[in-house]
PDB file of C-alpha atoms in Angstrom:
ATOM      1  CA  UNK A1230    -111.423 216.847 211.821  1.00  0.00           C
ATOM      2  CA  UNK A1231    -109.843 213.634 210.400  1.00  0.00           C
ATOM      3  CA  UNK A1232    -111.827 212.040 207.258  1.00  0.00           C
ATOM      4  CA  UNK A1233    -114.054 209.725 208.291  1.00  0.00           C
ATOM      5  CA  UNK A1234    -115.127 206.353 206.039  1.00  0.00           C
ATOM      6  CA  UNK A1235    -118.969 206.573 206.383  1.00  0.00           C
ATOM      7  CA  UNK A1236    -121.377 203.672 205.704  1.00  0.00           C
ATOM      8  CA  UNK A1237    -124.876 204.060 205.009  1.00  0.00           C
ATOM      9  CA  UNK A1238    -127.620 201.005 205.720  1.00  0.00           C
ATOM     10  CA  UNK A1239    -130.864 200.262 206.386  1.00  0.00           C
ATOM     11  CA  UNK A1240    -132.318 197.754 209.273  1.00  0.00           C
ATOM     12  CA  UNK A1241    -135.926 197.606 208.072  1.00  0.00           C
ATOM     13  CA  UNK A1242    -137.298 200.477 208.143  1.00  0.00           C
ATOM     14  CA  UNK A1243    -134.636 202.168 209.905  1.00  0.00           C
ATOM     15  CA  UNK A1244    -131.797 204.440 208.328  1.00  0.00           C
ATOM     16  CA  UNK A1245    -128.909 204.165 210.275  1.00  0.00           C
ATOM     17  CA  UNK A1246    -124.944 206.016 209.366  1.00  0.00           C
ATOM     18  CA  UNK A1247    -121.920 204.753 211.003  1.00  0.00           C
ATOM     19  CA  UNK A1248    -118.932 206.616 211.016  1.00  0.00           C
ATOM     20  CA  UNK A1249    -115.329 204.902 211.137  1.00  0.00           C
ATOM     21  CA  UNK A1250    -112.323 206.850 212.242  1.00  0.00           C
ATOM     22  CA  UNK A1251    -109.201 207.121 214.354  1.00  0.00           C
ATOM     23  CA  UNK A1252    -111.204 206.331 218.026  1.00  0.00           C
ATOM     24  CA  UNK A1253    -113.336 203.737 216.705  1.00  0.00           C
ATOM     25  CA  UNK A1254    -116.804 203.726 215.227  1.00  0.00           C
ATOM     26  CA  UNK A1255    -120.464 205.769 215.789  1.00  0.00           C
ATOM     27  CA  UNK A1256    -123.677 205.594 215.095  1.00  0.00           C
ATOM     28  CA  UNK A1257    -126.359 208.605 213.812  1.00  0.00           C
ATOM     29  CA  UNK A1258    -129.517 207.311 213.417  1.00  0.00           C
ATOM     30  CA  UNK A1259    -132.172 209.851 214.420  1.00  0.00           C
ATOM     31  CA  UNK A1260    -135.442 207.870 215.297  1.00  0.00           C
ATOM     32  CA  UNK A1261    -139.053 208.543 213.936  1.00  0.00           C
ATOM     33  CA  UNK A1262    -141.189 210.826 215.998  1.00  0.00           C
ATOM     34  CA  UNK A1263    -138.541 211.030 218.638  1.00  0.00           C
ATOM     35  CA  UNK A1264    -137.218 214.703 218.949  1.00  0.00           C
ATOM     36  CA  UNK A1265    -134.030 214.817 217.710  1.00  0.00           C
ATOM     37  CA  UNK A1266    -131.827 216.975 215.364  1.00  0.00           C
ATOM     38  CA  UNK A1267    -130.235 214.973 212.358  1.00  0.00           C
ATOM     39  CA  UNK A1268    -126.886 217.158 212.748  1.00  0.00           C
ATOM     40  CA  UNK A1269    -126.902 216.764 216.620  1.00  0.00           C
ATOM     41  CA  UNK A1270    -127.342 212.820 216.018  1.00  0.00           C
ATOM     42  CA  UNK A1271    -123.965 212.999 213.150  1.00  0.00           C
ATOM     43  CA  UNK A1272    -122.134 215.429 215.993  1.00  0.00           C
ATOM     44  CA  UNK A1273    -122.222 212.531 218.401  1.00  0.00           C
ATOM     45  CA  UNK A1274    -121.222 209.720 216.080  1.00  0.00           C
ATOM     46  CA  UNK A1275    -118.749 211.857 214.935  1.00  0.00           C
ATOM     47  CA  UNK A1276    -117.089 212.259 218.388  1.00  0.00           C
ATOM     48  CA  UNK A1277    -117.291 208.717 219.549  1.00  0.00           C
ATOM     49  CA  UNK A1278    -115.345 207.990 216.067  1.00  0.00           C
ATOM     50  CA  UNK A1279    -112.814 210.587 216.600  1.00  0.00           C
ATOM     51  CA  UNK A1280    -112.075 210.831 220.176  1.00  0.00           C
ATOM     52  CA  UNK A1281    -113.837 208.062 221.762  1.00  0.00           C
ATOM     53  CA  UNK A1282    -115.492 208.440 224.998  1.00  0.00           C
ATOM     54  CA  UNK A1283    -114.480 209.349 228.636  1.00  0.00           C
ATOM     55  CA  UNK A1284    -112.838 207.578 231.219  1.00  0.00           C
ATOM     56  CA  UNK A1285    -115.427 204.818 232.548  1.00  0.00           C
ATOM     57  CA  UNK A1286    -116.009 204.314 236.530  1.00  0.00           C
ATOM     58  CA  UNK A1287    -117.408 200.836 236.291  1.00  0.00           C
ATOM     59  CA  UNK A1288    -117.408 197.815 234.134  1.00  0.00           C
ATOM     60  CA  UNK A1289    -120.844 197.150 233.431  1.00  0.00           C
ATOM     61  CA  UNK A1290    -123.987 199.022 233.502  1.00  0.00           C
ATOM     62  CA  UNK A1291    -127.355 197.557 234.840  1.00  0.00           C
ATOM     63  CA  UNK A1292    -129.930 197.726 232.422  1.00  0.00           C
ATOM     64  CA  UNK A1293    -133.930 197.495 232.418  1.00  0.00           C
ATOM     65  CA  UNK A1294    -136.293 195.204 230.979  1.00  0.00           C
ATOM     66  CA  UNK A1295    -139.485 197.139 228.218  1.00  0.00           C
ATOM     67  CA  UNK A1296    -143.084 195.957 228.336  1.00  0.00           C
ATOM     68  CA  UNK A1297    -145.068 197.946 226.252  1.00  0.00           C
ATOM     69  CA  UNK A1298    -148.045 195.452 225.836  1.00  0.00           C
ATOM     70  CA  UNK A1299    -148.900 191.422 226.672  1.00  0.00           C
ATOM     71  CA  UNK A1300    -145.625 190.053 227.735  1.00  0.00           C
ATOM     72  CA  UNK A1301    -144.166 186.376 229.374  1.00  0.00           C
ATOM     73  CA  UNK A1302    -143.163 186.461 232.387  1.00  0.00           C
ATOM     74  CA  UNK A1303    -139.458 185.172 231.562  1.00  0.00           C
ATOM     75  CA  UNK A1304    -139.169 188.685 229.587  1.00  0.00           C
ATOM     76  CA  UNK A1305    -138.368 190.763 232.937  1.00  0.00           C
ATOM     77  CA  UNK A1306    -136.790 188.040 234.604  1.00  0.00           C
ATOM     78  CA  UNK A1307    -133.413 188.582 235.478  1.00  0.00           C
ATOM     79  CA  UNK A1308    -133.389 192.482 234.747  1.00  0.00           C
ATOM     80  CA  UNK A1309    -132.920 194.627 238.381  1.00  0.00           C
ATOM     81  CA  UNK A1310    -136.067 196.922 236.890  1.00  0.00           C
ATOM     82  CA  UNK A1311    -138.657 196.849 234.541  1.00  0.00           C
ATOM     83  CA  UNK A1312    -139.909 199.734 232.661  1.00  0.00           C
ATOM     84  CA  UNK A1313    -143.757 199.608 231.496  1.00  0.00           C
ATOM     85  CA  UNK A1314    -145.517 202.281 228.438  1.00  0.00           C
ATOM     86  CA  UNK A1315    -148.567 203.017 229.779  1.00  0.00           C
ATOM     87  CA  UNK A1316    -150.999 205.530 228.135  1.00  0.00           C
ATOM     88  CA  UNK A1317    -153.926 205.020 230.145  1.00  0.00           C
ATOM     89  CA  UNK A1318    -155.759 203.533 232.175  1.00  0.00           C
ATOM     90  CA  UNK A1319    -155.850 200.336 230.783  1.00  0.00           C
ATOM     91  CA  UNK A1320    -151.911 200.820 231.618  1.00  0.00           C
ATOM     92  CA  UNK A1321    -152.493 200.064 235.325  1.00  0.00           C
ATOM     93  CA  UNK A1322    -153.801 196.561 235.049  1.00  0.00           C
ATOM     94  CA  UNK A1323    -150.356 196.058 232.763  1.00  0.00           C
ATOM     95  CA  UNK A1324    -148.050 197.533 235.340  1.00  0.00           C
ATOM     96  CA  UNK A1325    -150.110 195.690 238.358  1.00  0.00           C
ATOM     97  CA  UNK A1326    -149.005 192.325 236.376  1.00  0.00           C
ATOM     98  CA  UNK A1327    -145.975 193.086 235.843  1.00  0.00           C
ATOM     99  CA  UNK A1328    -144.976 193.943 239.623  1.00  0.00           C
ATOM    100  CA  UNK A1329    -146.835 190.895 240.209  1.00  0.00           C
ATOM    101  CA  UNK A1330    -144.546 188.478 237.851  1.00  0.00           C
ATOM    102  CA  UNK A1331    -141.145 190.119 239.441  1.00  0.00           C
ATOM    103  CA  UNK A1332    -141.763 190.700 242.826  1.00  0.00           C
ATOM    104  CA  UNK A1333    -141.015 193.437 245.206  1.00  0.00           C
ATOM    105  CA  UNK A1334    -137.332 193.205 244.955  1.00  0.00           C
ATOM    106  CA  UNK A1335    -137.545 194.706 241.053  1.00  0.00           C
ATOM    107  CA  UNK A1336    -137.659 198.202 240.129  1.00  0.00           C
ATOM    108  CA  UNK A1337    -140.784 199.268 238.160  1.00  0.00           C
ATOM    109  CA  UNK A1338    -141.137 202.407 235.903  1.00  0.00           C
ATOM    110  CA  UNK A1339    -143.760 203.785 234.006  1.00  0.00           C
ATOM    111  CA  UNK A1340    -143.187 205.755 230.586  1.00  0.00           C
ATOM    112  CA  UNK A1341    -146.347 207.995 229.572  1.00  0.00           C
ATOM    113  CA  UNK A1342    -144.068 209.604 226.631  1.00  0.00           C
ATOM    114  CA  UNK A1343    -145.766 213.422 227.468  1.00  0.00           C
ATOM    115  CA  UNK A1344    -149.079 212.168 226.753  1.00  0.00           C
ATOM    116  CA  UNK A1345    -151.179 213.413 229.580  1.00  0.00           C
ATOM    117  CA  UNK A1346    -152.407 216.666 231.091  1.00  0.00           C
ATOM    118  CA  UNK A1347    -151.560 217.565 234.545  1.00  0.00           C
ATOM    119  CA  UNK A1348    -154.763 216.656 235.703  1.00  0.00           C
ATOM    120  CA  UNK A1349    -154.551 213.358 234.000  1.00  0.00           C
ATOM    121  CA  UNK A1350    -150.977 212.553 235.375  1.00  0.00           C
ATOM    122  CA  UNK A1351    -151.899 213.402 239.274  1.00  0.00           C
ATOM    123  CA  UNK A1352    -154.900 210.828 238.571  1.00  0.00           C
ATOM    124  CA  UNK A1353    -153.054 208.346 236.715  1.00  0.00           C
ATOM    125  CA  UNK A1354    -149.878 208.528 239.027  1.00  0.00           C
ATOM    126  CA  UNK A1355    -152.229 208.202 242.372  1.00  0.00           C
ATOM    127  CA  UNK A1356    -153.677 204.881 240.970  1.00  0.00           C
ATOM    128  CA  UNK A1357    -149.940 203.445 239.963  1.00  0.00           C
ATOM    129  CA  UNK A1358    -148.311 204.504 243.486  1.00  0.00           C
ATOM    130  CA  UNK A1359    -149.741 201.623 245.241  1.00  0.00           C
ATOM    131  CA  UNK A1360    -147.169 199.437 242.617  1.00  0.00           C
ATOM    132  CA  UNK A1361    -143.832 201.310 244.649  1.00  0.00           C
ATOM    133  CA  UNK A1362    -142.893 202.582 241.407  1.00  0.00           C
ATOM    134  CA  UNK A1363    -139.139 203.979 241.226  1.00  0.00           C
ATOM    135  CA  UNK A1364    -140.526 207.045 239.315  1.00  0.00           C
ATOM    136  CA  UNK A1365    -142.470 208.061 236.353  1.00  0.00           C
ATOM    137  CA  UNK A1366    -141.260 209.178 233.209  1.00  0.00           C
ATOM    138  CA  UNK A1367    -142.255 212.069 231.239  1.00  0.00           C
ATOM    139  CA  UNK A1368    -145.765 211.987 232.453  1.00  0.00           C
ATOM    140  CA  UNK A1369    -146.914 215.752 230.456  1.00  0.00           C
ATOM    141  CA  UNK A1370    -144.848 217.374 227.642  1.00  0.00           C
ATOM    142  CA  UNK A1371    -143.250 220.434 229.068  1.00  0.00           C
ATOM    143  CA  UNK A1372    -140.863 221.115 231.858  1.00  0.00           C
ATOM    144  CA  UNK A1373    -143.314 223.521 233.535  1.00  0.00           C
ATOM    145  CA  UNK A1374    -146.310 220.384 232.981  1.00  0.00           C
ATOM    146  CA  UNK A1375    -143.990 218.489 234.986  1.00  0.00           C
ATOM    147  CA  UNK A1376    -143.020 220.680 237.623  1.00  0.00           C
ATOM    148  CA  UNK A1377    -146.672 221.184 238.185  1.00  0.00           C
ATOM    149  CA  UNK A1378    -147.420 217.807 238.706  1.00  0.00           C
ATOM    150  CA  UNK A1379    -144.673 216.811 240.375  1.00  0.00           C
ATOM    151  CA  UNK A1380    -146.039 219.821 243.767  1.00  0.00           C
ATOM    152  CA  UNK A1381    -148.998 217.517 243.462  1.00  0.00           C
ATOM    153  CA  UNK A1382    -147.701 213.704 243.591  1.00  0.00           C
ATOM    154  CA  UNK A1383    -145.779 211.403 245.970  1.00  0.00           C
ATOM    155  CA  UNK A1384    -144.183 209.285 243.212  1.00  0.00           C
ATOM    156  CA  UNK A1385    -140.070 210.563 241.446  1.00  0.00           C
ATOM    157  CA  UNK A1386    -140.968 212.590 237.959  1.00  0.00           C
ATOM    158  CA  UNK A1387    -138.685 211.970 235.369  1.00  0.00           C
ATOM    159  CA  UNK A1388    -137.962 213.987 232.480  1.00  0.00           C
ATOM    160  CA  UNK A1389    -136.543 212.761 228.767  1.00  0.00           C
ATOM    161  CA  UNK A1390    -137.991 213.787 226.187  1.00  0.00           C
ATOM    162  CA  UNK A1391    -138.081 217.664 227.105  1.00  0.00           C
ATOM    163  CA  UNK A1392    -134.620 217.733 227.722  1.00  0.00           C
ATOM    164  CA  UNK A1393    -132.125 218.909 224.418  1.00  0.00           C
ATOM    165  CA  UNK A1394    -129.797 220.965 225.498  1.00  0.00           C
ATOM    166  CA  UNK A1395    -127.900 222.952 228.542  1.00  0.00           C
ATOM    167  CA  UNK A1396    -130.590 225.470 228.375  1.00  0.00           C
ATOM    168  CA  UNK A1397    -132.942 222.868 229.169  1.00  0.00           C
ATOM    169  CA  UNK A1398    -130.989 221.653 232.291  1.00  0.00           C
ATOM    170  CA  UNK A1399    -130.809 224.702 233.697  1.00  0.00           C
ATOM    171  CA  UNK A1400    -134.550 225.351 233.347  1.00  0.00           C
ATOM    172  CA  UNK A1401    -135.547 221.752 234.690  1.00  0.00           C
ATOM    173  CA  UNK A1402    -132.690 222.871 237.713  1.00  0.00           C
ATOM    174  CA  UNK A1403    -135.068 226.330 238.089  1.00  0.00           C
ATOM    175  CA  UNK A1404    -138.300 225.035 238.312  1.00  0.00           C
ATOM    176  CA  UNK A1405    -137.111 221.549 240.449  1.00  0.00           C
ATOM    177  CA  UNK A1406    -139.344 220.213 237.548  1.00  0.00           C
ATOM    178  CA  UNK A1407    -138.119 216.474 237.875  1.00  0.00           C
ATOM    179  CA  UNK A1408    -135.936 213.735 240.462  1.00  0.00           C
ATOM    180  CA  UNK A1409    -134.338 212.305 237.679  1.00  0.00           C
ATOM    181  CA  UNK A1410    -133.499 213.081 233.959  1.00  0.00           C
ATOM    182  CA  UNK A1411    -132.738 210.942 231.058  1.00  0.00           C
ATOM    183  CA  UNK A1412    -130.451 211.268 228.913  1.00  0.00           C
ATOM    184  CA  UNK A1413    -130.053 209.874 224.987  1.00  0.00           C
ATOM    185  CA  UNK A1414    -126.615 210.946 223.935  1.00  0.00           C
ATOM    186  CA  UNK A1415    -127.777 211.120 220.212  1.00  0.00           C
ATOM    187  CA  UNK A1416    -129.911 213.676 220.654  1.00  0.00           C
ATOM    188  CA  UNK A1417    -127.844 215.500 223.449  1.00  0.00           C
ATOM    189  CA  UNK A1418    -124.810 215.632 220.471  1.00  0.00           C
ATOM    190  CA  UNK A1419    -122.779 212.735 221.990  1.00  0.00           C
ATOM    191  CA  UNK A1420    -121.913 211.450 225.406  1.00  0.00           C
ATOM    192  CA  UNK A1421    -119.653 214.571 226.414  1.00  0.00           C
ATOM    193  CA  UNK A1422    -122.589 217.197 225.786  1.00  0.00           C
ATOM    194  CA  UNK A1423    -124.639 214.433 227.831  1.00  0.00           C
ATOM    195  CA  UNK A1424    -122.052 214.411 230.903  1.00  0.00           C
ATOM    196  CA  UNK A1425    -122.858 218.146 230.647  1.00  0.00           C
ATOM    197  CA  UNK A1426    -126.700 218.549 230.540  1.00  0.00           C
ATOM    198  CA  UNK A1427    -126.882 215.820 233.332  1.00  0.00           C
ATOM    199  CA  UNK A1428    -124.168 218.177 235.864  1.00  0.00           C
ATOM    200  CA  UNK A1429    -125.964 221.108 234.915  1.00  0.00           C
ATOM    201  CA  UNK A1430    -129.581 219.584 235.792  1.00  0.00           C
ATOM    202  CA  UNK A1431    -128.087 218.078 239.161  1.00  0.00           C
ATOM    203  CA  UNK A1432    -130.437 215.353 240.217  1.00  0.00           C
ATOM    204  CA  UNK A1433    -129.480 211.719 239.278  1.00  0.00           C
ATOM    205  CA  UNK A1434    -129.534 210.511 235.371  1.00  0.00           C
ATOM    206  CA  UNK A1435    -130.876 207.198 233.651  1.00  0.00           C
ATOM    207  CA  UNK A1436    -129.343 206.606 230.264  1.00  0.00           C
ATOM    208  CA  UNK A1437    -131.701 205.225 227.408  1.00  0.00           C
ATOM    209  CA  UNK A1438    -131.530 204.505 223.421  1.00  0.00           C
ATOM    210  CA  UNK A1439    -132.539 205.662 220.243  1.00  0.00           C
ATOM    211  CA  UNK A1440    -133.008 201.865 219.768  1.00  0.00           C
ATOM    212  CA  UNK A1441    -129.419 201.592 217.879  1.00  0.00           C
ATOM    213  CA  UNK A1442    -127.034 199.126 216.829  1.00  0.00           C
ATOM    214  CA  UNK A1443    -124.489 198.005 218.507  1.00  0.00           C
ATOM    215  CA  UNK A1444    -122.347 200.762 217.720  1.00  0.00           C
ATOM    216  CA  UNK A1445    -124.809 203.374 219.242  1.00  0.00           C
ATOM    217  CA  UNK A1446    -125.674 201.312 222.003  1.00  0.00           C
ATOM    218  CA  UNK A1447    -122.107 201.028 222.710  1.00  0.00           C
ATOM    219  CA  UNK A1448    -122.243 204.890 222.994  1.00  0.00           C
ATOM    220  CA  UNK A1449    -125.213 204.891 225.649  1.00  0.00           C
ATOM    221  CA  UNK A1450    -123.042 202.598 227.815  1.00  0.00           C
ATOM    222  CA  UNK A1451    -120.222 204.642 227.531  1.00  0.00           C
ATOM    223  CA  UNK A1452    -122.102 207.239 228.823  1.00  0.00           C
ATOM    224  CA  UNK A1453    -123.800 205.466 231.826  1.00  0.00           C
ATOM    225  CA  UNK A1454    -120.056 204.405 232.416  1.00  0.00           C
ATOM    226  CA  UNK A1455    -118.913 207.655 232.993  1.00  0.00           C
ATOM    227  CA  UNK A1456    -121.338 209.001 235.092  1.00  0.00           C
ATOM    228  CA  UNK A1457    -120.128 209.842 238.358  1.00  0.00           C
ATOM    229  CA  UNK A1458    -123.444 207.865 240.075  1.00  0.00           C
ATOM    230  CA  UNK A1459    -126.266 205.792 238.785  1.00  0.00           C
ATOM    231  CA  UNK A1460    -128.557 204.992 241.031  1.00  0.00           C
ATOM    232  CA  UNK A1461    -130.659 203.667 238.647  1.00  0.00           C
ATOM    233  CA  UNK A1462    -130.807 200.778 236.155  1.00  0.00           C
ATOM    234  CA  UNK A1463    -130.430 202.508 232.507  1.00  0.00           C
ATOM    235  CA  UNK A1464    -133.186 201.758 229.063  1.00  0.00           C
ATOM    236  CA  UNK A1465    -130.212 200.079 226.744  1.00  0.00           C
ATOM    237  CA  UNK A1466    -131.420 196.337 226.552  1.00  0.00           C
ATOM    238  CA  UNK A1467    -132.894 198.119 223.284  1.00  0.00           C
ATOM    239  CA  UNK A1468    -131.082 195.596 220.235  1.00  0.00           C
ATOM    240  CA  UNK A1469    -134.082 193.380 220.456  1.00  0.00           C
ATOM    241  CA  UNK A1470    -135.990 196.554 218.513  1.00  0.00           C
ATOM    242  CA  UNK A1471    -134.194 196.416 215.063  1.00  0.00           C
ATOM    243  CA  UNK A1472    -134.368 193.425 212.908  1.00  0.00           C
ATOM    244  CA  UNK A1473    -130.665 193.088 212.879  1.00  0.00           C
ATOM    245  CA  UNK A1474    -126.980 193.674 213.862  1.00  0.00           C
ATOM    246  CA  UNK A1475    -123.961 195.151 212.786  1.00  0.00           C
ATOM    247  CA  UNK A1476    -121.843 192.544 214.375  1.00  0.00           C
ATOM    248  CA  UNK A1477    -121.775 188.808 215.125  1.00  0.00           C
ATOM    249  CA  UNK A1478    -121.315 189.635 218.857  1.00  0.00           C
ATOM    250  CA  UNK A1479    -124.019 192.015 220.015  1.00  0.00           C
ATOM    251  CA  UNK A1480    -124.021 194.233 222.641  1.00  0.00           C
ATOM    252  CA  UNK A1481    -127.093 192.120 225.045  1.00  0.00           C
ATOM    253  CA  UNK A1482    -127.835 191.737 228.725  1.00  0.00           C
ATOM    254  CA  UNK A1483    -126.088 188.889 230.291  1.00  0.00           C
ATOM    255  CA  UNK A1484    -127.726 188.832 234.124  1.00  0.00           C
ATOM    256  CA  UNK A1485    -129.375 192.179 233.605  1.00  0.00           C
ATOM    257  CA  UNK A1486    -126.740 194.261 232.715  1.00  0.00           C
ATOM    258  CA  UNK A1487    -124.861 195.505 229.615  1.00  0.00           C
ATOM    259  CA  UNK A1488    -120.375 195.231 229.312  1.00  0.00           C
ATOM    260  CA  UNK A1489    -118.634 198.622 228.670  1.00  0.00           C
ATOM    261  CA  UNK A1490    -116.723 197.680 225.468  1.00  0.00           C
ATOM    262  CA  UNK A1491    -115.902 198.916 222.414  1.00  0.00           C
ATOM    263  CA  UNK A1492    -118.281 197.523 218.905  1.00  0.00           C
ATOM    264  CA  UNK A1493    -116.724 197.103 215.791  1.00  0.00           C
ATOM    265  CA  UNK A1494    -119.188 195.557 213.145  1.00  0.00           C
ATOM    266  CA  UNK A1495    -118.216 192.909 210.798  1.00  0.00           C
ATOM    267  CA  UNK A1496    -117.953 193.505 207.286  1.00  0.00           C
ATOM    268  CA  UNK A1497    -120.142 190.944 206.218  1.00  0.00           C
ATOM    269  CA  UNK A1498    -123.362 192.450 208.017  1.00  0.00           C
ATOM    270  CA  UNK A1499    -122.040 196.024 206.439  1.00  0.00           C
ATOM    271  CA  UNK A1500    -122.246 194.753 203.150  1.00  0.00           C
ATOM    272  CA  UNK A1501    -125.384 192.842 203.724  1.00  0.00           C
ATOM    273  CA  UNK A1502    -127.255 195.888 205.169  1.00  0.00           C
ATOM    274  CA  UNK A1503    -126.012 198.287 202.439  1.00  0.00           C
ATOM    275  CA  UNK A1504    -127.415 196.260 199.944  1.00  0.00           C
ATOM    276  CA  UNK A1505    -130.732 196.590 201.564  1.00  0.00           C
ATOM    277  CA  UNK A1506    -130.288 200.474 201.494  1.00  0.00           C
ATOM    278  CA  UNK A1507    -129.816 200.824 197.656  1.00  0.00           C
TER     279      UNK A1507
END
């Protein structure tokens, strides 16, 4: 493998590496109580810095719009979906407001993050059907939770965060535990590994963040780029989340979607968040 320059910062509270070499730059930057190996996270900044990333099918990449509390109205305008935390059952009155502020033309998503039972997610998800929700994400924690409730509702089941590896795909294919997976490619070991898990699991894929940079986020779009379909608008409007930027020109929305392009921070914003590491 050819050396790599690495630079070290901090965004707030967030450590974050990037890795310069002969295909451009990448991002490792494992997040806090997400599940995710530190040498998985390097392995995929690694790659995009040494080979780069697959051949893109499209130009741009549809992205969603995060509520995860109060919100204003003009912060899911524009977006083609909306995805909405909700943790219980105060959740409904949030995700009833926002399908009321965008309409019926906008896709809305709920994200439980594996915090219910079974018998809590068949209740919870019969109350949000009546919003014509485009699925729910990671509702319980395991694959087999999911599988279970998915026998038992009418609404798509998504699965993220119990998906790490090939292993995993093959046991979420077994058990037809979800409609859709999601994939991170830091924590799938880049966006090749990520291609991989989301042929081997065989129902359509949403791509989402570790709530990077630039750099990483550049990585997720890659990835949605190179999937062969995506029926689905991906979690990468994400930049808003750090307190900062590697580069003057930031990888945001413009009309709900995110360019495929290459990042390359600036040096000043290098230098100014490596001071703030020491």
């Amino acid at each position: 493998m050819p050396v790599l320059n690495q630079h070290r910062l901090r965004l707030g509270d967030r450590a974050v590496t990037l890795f310069e070499g002969p295909a451009g730059w990448g991002e490792s930057s494992p997040l806090a109580g997400y599940p995710s190996d530190p040498a998985t996270c390097r392995a995929a900044a690694e790659e995009a810095a040494t080979v780069g990333f697959p051949v893109a099918v499209r130009d741009s990449v549809p992205v969603n719009a995060l509520v995860d509390g109060p919100f204003l109205v003009q912060d899911v305008r524009g977006f083609p979906a909306v995805k909405v935390k909700v943790r219980d059952a105060a959740g409904v009155a949030l995700v009833r407001a926002v399908r009321d502020a965008v309409g019926p033309g906008v896709g809305v998503r709920v994200d439980a993050n594996g915090a219910w039972d079974v018998e809590t997610a068949v209740v919870m998800i019969a109350k949000l059907a009546a919003f014509d929700l485009e699925y729910v994400e990671q509702p319980c924690a395991t694959l087999e939770e999911l599988a279970a409730v998915r026998r038992r509702v009418d609404v798509r089941i998504a699965a993220d965060e119990c998906i790490r590896s090939l292993e995993d795909a093959r046991a979420l294919r077994a058990l037809d535990a979800a409609d859709v997976i999601v994939l991170k490619q830091q924590p799938l070991g880049g966006v090749r590994a990520a291609l991989a898990v989301a042929e081997t699991a065989g129902v359509p894929a949403v791509v989402s963040s570790m709530m990077e940079t630039s750099v990483g986020l550049a990585a997720g779009v890659a990835l949605a780029a190179a999937l062969p379909e995506l029926p689905y608008a991906c979690g990468l409007a994400t930049l808003s989340a750090l307190p900062g930027d590697v580069t003057h020109t930031p990888l945001v929305p413009v009309d709900g979607a995110l360019p495929v392009r290459a990042v390359v921070p600036d040096p000043d914003l290098l230098v100014r968040y490596q001071e703030a590491s020491r």
